[in-house]
Amino acid sequence: MTDQAAPTERPGYRFYVLGVLILIYMLNFLDRQIIGILAAPLKAHFNLTDTQFGLLGGIAFASVYSTLAIPLAWLADRFSRVWIMTGALAVWSGFTALCGVAGSFGQLFLFRMGVGVGEAGGVAPAYSLIADYFPPHQRARALAGFAFGIPLGTAAGTLVGGLLAARYGWQTAFIVVGLLGLVVAPVLRLTVRDPRRGAHDIVRSAPAETSLAPPATTAGKGWLAGQIALGLGAALMLLAAAGRFGGLEIGNPLVLAFGGGLCLVISASFFIARRTCAVIMPKPSFWLMALGAASSSVCGYGVAGWLPLFFMRSFDLTLTQVSWYYSGIALIGGLLGIWLGGVVADRLSRRGKGAYPLTPAIAFLISAPLFLAAMNSPWIIGLVLPGGGTHFQQLALAFLIFLLPTGLNLAWLGPVTAAVQHLVPAPMRSTASALFLLFNNLLGIAVGFYYFGWMSDLLAPRFGDESLRWAIYTGMGFYLTASVLLIAASRTLKRDWVD
């Protein structure tokens, strides 16, 4: 079901496809991250606490985004990746527009889940397409180029969403950016071709997934993971039923049912992906990179989602000012960091495969102190200028420092996603990417966005409006954890590598 027409081999067309995929990923992050700049108006309209907003920005999206990615990637390994991405773009864009007509917190929560349903099919198939359009020695740079969609989408969501919300209201911001994706969807379907899988890889005698692992191994790993998730899901659903109908006080039945349903979806995903699980799950490099990336994403997604509100509370900026200020940080810092991460890893990989996870590990070690420095620019200026300088000088220094950790924070995307592509044979890449994204996003987005909101409310009695600052301080430890895990991955990747 793939189109193997000759134009897919032309370098110019190859980069055109990459450009279209970057645009799609930009819309992916625009719709995903726009909620961050809309924090203040949404909290005011629905009377939300920081913890509630953390649920809205994290779990509502990440729960379905992470779990449905595996079934959709499994389909992408067997059917047209372009068709799946086109449908995904239309779905997430439509639900983003619906967020603009939400009349309650519950409706907005459900619509954000709908955004996650669509975006579940937008990333893993793109990773697989890029791996089939670009030869191995260019993949980290190509995937880093694809990751440009993250700072472009974050910046666009912050700027466009903030300006529209300030002038016309948060409802208009959601509707406009959602309709934009619906306009772009036909361009993807009509102009991008699905290339032959593994076209640039070493030809092997077993191209089909069914021959990639011994039957016993194939059955064991995937079924075991699925059974564990199934058992946990069933237990949570029983507890929810006992609390709702049996009168047992064992927690919120709705929360237990939500968690149980999530585990059941994960269980089904593992059963579907059992053959890919059999290949990738025994490899230490997969777990080390997945959990390392997830640890960094707790800070990456969490800080990105909460910085606009931090700037309003601690730097005394208006919504319009934050829109311009933070979009500049996200755009400039993100583009530089992602590209340099891919280039450096591709070059260092000639000396050893361990460079792919080692490059971002070093970047995370540098990021944490730089974030702390950027948030305390008045104190730094005060070491040189009496009174800590003017407000403009403090903002200017903070802007320049924030560029560095914002870039370093995203440096993992090209190297690590490229390395994940080489943990399995070509026919399994979409599903392997989805397994990686399951852990990265379920922990990174759900935990990250919620953690900082929960911690901010917890610290509010002591620190007041500065509680969000201290919440972000506590999150820097996740970067250190990510570095340790990725350094360990650099020692195991060579023996887990598949050409």
PDB file of N, CA and C in Angstrom, residues 40-109:
ATOM      1  N   ALA A  40      -3.320  32.048  31.896  1.00  0.00           N
ATOM      2  CA  ALA A  40      -3.969  33.094  32.704  1.00  0.00           C
ATOM      3  C   ALA A  40      -5.445  33.276  32.346  1.00  0.00           C
ATOM      4  N   PRO A  41      -5.800  33.452  31.066  1.00  0.00           N
ATOM      5  CA  PRO A  41      -7.227  33.611  30.762  1.00  0.00           C
ATOM      6  C   PRO A  41      -8.058  32.370  31.051  1.00  0.00           C
ATOM      7  N   LEU A  42      -7.486  31.168  30.837  1.00  0.00           N
ATOM      8  CA  LEU A  42      -8.233  29.947  31.119  1.00  0.00           C
ATOM      9  C   LEU A  42      -8.451  29.771  32.620  1.00  0.00           C
ATOM     10  N   LYS A  43      -7.412  30.031  33.411  1.00  0.00           N
ATOM     11  CA  LYS A  43      -7.543  29.913  34.865  1.00  0.00           C
ATOM     12  C   LYS A  43      -8.582  30.901  35.396  1.00  0.00           C
ATOM     13  N   ALA A  44      -8.588  32.100  34.824  1.00  0.00           N
ATOM     14  CA  ALA A  44      -9.554  33.108  35.266  1.00  0.00           C
ATOM     15  C   ALA A  44     -10.973  32.747  34.835  1.00  0.00           C
ATOM     16  N   HIS A  45     -11.136  32.257  33.600  1.00  0.00           N
ATOM     17  CA  HIS A  45     -12.469  31.959  33.071  1.00  0.00           C
ATOM     18  C   HIS A  45     -13.116  30.788  33.805  1.00  0.00           C
ATOM     19  N   PHE A  46     -12.321  29.721  34.050  1.00  0.00           N
ATOM     20  CA  PHE A  46     -12.874  28.515  34.673  1.00  0.00           C
ATOM     21  C   PHE A  46     -12.556  28.419  36.164  1.00  0.00           C
ATOM     22  N   ASN A  47     -11.904  29.448  36.711  1.00  0.00           N
ATOM     23  CA  ASN A  47     -11.564  29.494  38.139  1.00  0.00           C
ATOM     24  C   ASN A  47     -10.757  28.262  38.557  1.00  0.00           C
ATOM     25  N   LEU A  48      -9.628  28.035  37.882  1.00  0.00           N
ATOM     26  CA  LEU A  48      -8.815  26.839  38.098  1.00  0.00           C
ATOM     27  C   LEU A  48      -7.653  27.116  39.034  1.00  0.00           C
ATOM     28  N   THR A  49      -7.257  26.113  39.803  1.00  0.00           N
ATOM     29  CA  THR A  49      -6.007  26.165  40.554  1.00  0.00           C
ATOM     30  C   THR A  49      -4.864  25.768  39.619  1.00  0.00           C
ATOM     31  N   ASP A  50      -3.619  25.950  40.074  1.00  0.00           N
ATOM     32  CA  ASP A  50      -2.476  25.516  39.270  1.00  0.00           C
ATOM     33  C   ASP A  50      -2.518  24.000  39.058  1.00  0.00           C
ATOM     34  N   THR A  51      -2.941  23.258  40.073  1.00  0.00           N
ATOM     35  CA  THR A  51      -3.017  21.803  39.948  1.00  0.00           C
ATOM     36  C   THR A  51      -4.031  21.389  38.885  1.00  0.00           C
ATOM     37  N   GLN A  52      -5.194  22.011  38.889  1.00  0.00           N
ATOM     38  CA  GLN A  52      -6.205  21.696  37.882  1.00  0.00           C
ATOM     39  C   GLN A  52      -5.715  22.033  36.476  1.00  0.00           C
ATOM     40  N   PHE A  53      -5.039  23.164  36.359  1.00  0.00           N
ATOM     41  CA  PHE A  53      -4.520  23.511  35.039  1.00  0.00           C
ATOM     42  C   PHE A  53      -3.436  22.527  34.606  1.00  0.00           C
ATOM     43  N   GLY A  54      -2.672  22.026  35.593  1.00  0.00           N
ATOM     44  CA  GLY A  54      -1.681  21.006  35.272  1.00  0.00           C
ATOM     45  C   GLY A  54      -2.312  19.740  34.730  1.00  0.00           C
ATOM     46  N   LEU A  55      -3.471  19.355  35.263  1.00  0.00           N
ATOM     47  CA  LEU A  55      -4.201  18.204  34.735  1.00  0.00           C
ATOM     48  C   LEU A  55      -4.683  18.468  33.312  1.00  0.00           C
ATOM     49  N   LEU A  56      -5.168  19.666  33.089  1.00  0.00           N
ATOM     50  CA  LEU A  56      -5.694  20.033  31.771  1.00  0.00           C
ATOM     51  C   LEU A  56      -4.598  20.029  30.717  1.00  0.00           C
ATOM     52  N   GLY A  57      -3.431  20.563  31.067  1.00  0.00           N
ATOM     53  CA  GLY A  57      -2.345  20.634  30.102  1.00  0.00           C
ATOM     54  C   GLY A  57      -1.563  19.349  29.952  1.00  0.00           C
ATOM     55  N   GLY A  58      -1.627  18.470  30.981  1.00  0.00           N
ATOM     56  CA  GLY A  58      -0.817  17.273  30.942  1.00  0.00           C
ATOM     57  C   GLY A  58      -1.588  15.996  30.696  1.00  0.00           C
ATOM     58  N   ILE A  59      -2.269  15.496  31.722  1.00  0.00           N
ATOM     59  CA  ILE A  59      -2.902  14.180  31.652  1.00  0.00           C
ATOM     60  C   ILE A  59      -4.001  14.130  30.597  1.00  0.00           C
ATOM     61  N   ALA A  60      -4.786  15.197  30.467  1.00  0.00           N
ATOM     62  CA  ALA A  60      -5.866  15.202  29.478  1.00  0.00           C
ATOM     63  C   ALA A  60      -5.331  14.915  28.086  1.00  0.00           C
ATOM     64  N   PHE A  61      -4.184  15.466  27.771  1.00  0.00           N
ATOM     65  CA  PHE A  61      -3.577  15.284  26.457  1.00  0.00           C
ATOM     66  C   PHE A  61      -2.734  14.020  26.397  1.00  0.00           C
ATOM     67  N   ALA A  62      -1.831  13.866  27.370  1.00  0.00           N
ATOM     68  CA  ALA A  62      -0.817  12.818  27.288  1.00  0.00           C
ATOM     69  C   ALA A  62      -1.384  11.420  27.434  1.00  0.00           C
ATOM     70  N   SER A  63      -2.479  11.253  28.175  1.00  0.00           N
ATOM     71  CA  SER A  63      -3.006   9.918  28.415  1.00  0.00           C
ATOM     72  C   SER A  63      -3.380   9.207  27.114  1.00  0.00           C
ATOM     73  N   VAL A  64      -4.095   9.894  26.246  1.00  0.00           N
ATOM     74  CA  VAL A  64      -4.490   9.267  24.976  1.00  0.00           C
ATOM     75  C   VAL A  64      -3.411   9.420  23.911  1.00  0.00           C
ATOM     76  N   TYR A  65      -2.685  10.520  23.944  1.00  0.00           N
ATOM     77  CA  TYR A  65      -1.620  10.749  22.969  1.00  0.00           C
ATOM     78  C   TYR A  65      -0.569   9.645  23.055  1.00  0.00           C
ATOM     79  N   SER A  66      -0.186   9.282  24.269  1.00  0.00           N
ATOM     80  CA  SER A  66       0.874   8.296  24.449  1.00  0.00           C
ATOM     81  C   SER A  66       0.398   6.888  24.139  1.00  0.00           C
ATOM     82  N   THR A  67      -0.791   6.533  24.604  1.00  0.00           N
ATOM     83  CA  THR A  67      -1.233   5.149  24.483  1.00  0.00           C
ATOM     84  C   THR A  67      -1.724   4.801  23.084  1.00  0.00           C
ATOM     85  N   LEU A  68      -2.432   5.703  22.435  1.00  0.00           N
ATOM     86  CA  LEU A  68      -2.944   5.397  21.096  1.00  0.00           C
ATOM     87  C   LEU A  68      -1.859   5.458  20.030  1.00  0.00           C
ATOM     88  N   ALA A  69      -0.696   6.018  20.382  1.00  0.00           N
ATOM     89  CA  ALA A  69       0.391   6.112  19.406  1.00  0.00           C
ATOM     90  C   ALA A  69       0.839   4.737  18.938  1.00  0.00           C
ATOM     91  N   ILE A  70       0.794   3.732  19.827  1.00  0.00           N
ATOM     92  CA  ILE A  70       1.276   2.399  19.454  1.00  0.00           C
ATOM     93  C   ILE A  70       0.353   1.723  18.442  1.00  0.00           C
ATOM     94  N   PRO A  71      -0.965   1.647  18.681  1.00  0.00           N
ATOM     95  CA  PRO A  71      -1.821   1.053  17.644  1.00  0.00           C
ATOM     96  C   PRO A  71      -1.730   1.782  16.302  1.00  0.00           C
ATOM     97  N   LEU A  72      -1.658   3.117  16.340  1.00  0.00           N
ATOM     98  CA  LEU A  72      -1.573   3.865  15.088  1.00  0.00           C
ATOM     99  C   LEU A  72      -0.228   3.648  14.401  1.00  0.00           C
ATOM    100  N   ALA A  73       0.845   3.533  15.183  1.00  0.00           N
ATOM    101  CA  ALA A  73       2.153   3.256  14.584  1.00  0.00           C
ATOM    102  C   ALA A  73       2.199   1.838  14.026  1.00  0.00           C
ATOM    103  N   TRP A  74       1.548   0.889  14.697  1.00  0.00           N
ATOM    104  CA  TRP A  74       1.460  -0.482  14.194  1.00  0.00           C
ATOM    105  C   TRP A  74       0.792  -0.489  12.827  1.00  0.00           C
ATOM    106  N   LEU A  75      -0.262   0.308  12.682  1.00  0.00           N
ATOM    107  CA  LEU A  75      -0.923   0.433  11.380  1.00  0.00           C
ATOM    108  C   LEU A  75       0.006   1.090  10.362  1.00  0.00           C
ATOM    109  N   ALA A  76       0.789   2.075  10.832  1.00  0.00           N
ATOM    110  CA  ALA A  76       1.695   2.781   9.919  1.00  0.00           C
ATOM    111  C   ALA A  76       2.811   1.883   9.422  1.00  0.00           C
ATOM    112  N   ASP A  77       3.174   0.847  10.185  1.00  0.00           N
ATOM    113  CA  ASP A  77       4.181  -0.111   9.731  1.00  0.00           C
ATOM    114  C   ASP A  77       3.621  -1.074   8.694  1.00  0.00           C
ATOM    115  N   ARG A  78       2.291  -1.043   8.461  1.00  0.00           N
ATOM    116  CA  ARG A  78       1.663  -1.973   7.533  1.00  0.00           C
ATOM    117  C   ARG A  78       0.904  -1.293   6.401  1.00  0.00           C
ATOM    118  N   PHE A  79       0.474  -0.069   6.630  1.00  0.00           N
ATOM    119  CA  PHE A  79      -0.315   0.640   5.634  1.00  0.00           C
ATOM    120  C   PHE A  79       0.321   2.005   5.355  1.00  0.00           C
ATOM    121  N   SER A  80      -0.367   2.834   4.638  1.00  0.00           N
ATOM    122  CA  SER A  80       0.184   4.116   4.217  1.00  0.00           C
ATOM    123  C   SER A  80       0.405   5.066   5.400  1.00  0.00           C
ATOM    124  N   ARG A  81       1.646   5.434   5.617  1.00  0.00           N
ATOM    125  CA  ARG A  81       1.976   6.369   6.685  1.00  0.00           C
ATOM    126  C   ARG A  81       1.420   7.755   6.386  1.00  0.00           C
ATOM    127  N   VAL A  82       1.388   8.120   5.125  1.00  0.00           N
ATOM    128  CA  VAL A  82       0.892   9.450   4.746  1.00  0.00           C
ATOM    129  C   VAL A  82      -0.600   9.571   5.024  1.00  0.00           C
ATOM    130  N   TRP A  83      -1.363   8.535   4.695  1.00  0.00           N
ATOM    131  CA  TRP A  83      -2.803   8.562   4.969  1.00  0.00           C
ATOM    132  C   TRP A  83      -3.066   8.681   6.474  1.00  0.00           C
ATOM    133  N   ILE A  84      -2.325   7.927   7.268  1.00  0.00           N
ATOM    134  CA  ILE A  84      -2.517   7.954   8.717  1.00  0.00           C
ATOM    135  C   ILE A  84      -2.193   9.339   9.272  1.00  0.00           C
ATOM    136  N   MET A  85      -1.102   9.948   8.811  1.00  0.00           N
ATOM    137  CA  MET A  85      -0.743  11.275   9.295  1.00  0.00           C
ATOM    138  C   MET A  85      -1.763  12.324   8.857  1.00  0.00           C
ATOM    139  N   THR A  86      -2.307  12.173   7.648  1.00  0.00           N
ATOM    140  CA  THR A  86      -3.319  13.123   7.175  1.00  0.00           C
ATOM    141  C   THR A  86      -4.568  13.074   8.048  1.00  0.00           C
ATOM    142  N   GLY A  87      -5.037  11.864   8.332  1.00  0.00           N
ATOM    143  CA  GLY A  87      -6.195  11.728   9.204  1.00  0.00           C
ATOM    144  C   GLY A  87      -5.928  12.251  10.601  1.00  0.00           C
ATOM    145  N   ALA A  88      -4.718  11.988  11.108  1.00  0.00           N
ATOM    146  CA  ALA A  88      -4.357  12.456  12.446  1.00  0.00           C
ATOM    147  C   ALA A  88      -4.367  13.975  12.509  1.00  0.00           C
ATOM    148  N   LEU A  89      -3.802  14.630  11.498  1.00  0.00           N
ATOM    149  CA  LEU A  89      -3.762  16.091  11.453  1.00  0.00           C
ATOM    150  C   LEU A  89      -5.172  16.675  11.456  1.00  0.00           C
ATOM    151  N   ALA A  90      -6.054  16.079  10.677  1.00  0.00           N
ATOM    152  CA  ALA A  90      -7.435  16.578  10.624  1.00  0.00           C
ATOM    153  C   ALA A  90      -8.136  16.431  11.976  1.00  0.00           C
ATOM    154  N   VAL A  91      -7.902  15.307  12.659  1.00  0.00           N
ATOM    155  CA  VAL A  91      -8.561  15.063  13.940  1.00  0.00           C
ATOM    156  C   VAL A  91      -8.064  16.025  15.011  1.00  0.00           C
ATOM    157  N   TRP A  92      -6.728  16.157  15.158  1.00  0.00           N
ATOM    158  CA  TRP A  92      -6.245  17.015  16.240  1.00  0.00           C
ATOM    159  C   TRP A  92      -6.565  18.485  15.966  1.00  0.00           C
ATOM    160  N   SER A  93      -6.573  18.891  14.706  1.00  0.00           N
ATOM    161  CA  SER A  93      -6.915  20.272  14.387  1.00  0.00           C
ATOM    162  C   SER A  93      -8.385  20.556  14.681  1.00  0.00           C
ATOM    163  N   GLY A  94      -9.247  19.589  14.340  1.00  0.00           N
ATOM    164  CA  GLY A  94     -10.665  19.763  14.613  1.00  0.00           C
ATOM    165  C   GLY A  94     -10.955  19.891  16.095  1.00  0.00           C
ATOM    166  N   PHE A  95     -10.311  19.069  16.921  1.00  0.00           N
ATOM    167  CA  PHE A  95     -10.532  19.144  18.365  1.00  0.00           C
ATOM    168  C   PHE A  95      -9.922  20.409  18.967  1.00  0.00           C
ATOM    169  N   THR A  96      -8.823  20.899  18.396  1.00  0.00           N
ATOM    170  CA  THR A  96      -8.280  22.167  18.871  1.00  0.00           C
ATOM    171  C   THR A  96      -9.292  23.287  18.656  1.00  0.00           C
ATOM    172  N   ALA A  97      -9.918  23.293  17.484  1.00  0.00           N
ATOM    173  CA  ALA A  97     -10.942  24.303  17.220  1.00  0.00           C
ATOM    174  C   ALA A  97     -12.113  24.155  18.189  1.00  0.00           C
ATOM    175  N   LEU A  98     -12.494  22.920  18.517  1.00  0.00           N
ATOM    176  CA  LEU A  98     -13.592  22.697  19.454  1.00  0.00           C
ATOM    177  C   LEU A  98     -13.275  23.211  20.857  1.00  0.00           C
ATOM    178  N   CYS A  99     -11.990  23.234  21.222  1.00  0.00           N
ATOM    179  CA  CYS A  99     -11.610  23.778  22.534  1.00  0.00           C
ATOM    180  C   CYS A  99     -12.108  25.215  22.683  1.00  0.00           C
ATOM    181  N   GLY A 100     -12.221  25.915  21.564  1.00  0.00           N
ATOM    182  CA  GLY A 100     -12.666  27.299  21.605  1.00  0.00           C
ATOM    183  C   GLY A 100     -14.128  27.476  21.931  1.00  0.00           C
ATOM    184  N   VAL A 101     -14.905  26.392  21.889  1.00  0.00           N
ATOM    185  CA  VAL A 101     -16.335  26.497  22.209  1.00  0.00           C
ATOM    186  C   VAL A 101     -16.665  25.761  23.501  1.00  0.00           C
ATOM    187  N   ALA A 102     -15.628  25.325  24.254  1.00  0.00           N
ATOM    188  CA  ALA A 102     -15.859  24.613  25.513  1.00  0.00           C
ATOM    189  C   ALA A 102     -16.555  25.531  26.509  1.00  0.00           C
ATOM    190  N   GLY A 103     -17.577  24.997  27.170  1.00  0.00           N
ATOM    191  CA  GLY A 103     -18.325  25.798  28.131  1.00  0.00           C
ATOM    192  C   GLY A 103     -18.043  25.453  29.571  1.00  0.00           C
ATOM    193  N   SER A 104     -17.201  24.456  29.811  1.00  0.00           N
ATOM    194  CA  SER A 104     -16.875  24.053  31.172  1.00  0.00           C
ATOM    195  C   SER A 104     -15.494  23.417  31.196  1.00  0.00           C
ATOM    196  N   PHE A 105     -14.941  23.245  32.402  1.00  0.00           N
ATOM    197  CA  PHE A 105     -13.649  22.575  32.550  1.00  0.00           C
ATOM    198  C   PHE A 105     -13.723  21.150  32.010  1.00  0.00           C
ATOM    199  N   GLY A 106     -14.839  20.456  32.282  1.00  0.00           N
ATOM    200  CA  GLY A 106     -14.992  19.087  31.806  1.00  0.00           C
ATOM    201  C   GLY A 106     -14.989  18.985  30.296  1.00  0.00           C
ATOM    202  N   GLN A 107     -15.688  19.890  29.621  1.00  0.00           N
ATOM    203  CA  GLN A 107     -15.704  19.885  28.156  1.00  0.00           C
ATOM    204  C   GLN A 107     -14.318  20.166  27.596  1.00  0.00           C
ATOM    205  N   LEU A 108     -13.627  21.142  28.190  1.00  0.00           N
ATOM    206  CA  LEU A 108     -12.286  21.472  27.713  1.00  0.00           C
ATOM    207  C   LEU A 108     -11.344  20.295  27.923  1.00  0.00           C
ATOM    208  N   PHE A 109     -11.489  19.589  29.049  1.00  0.00           N
ATOM    209  CA  PHE A 109     -10.679  18.401  29.328  1.00  0.00           C
ATOM    210  C   PHE A 109     -10.900  17.344  28.242  1.00  0.00           C
TER     211      PHE A 109
END
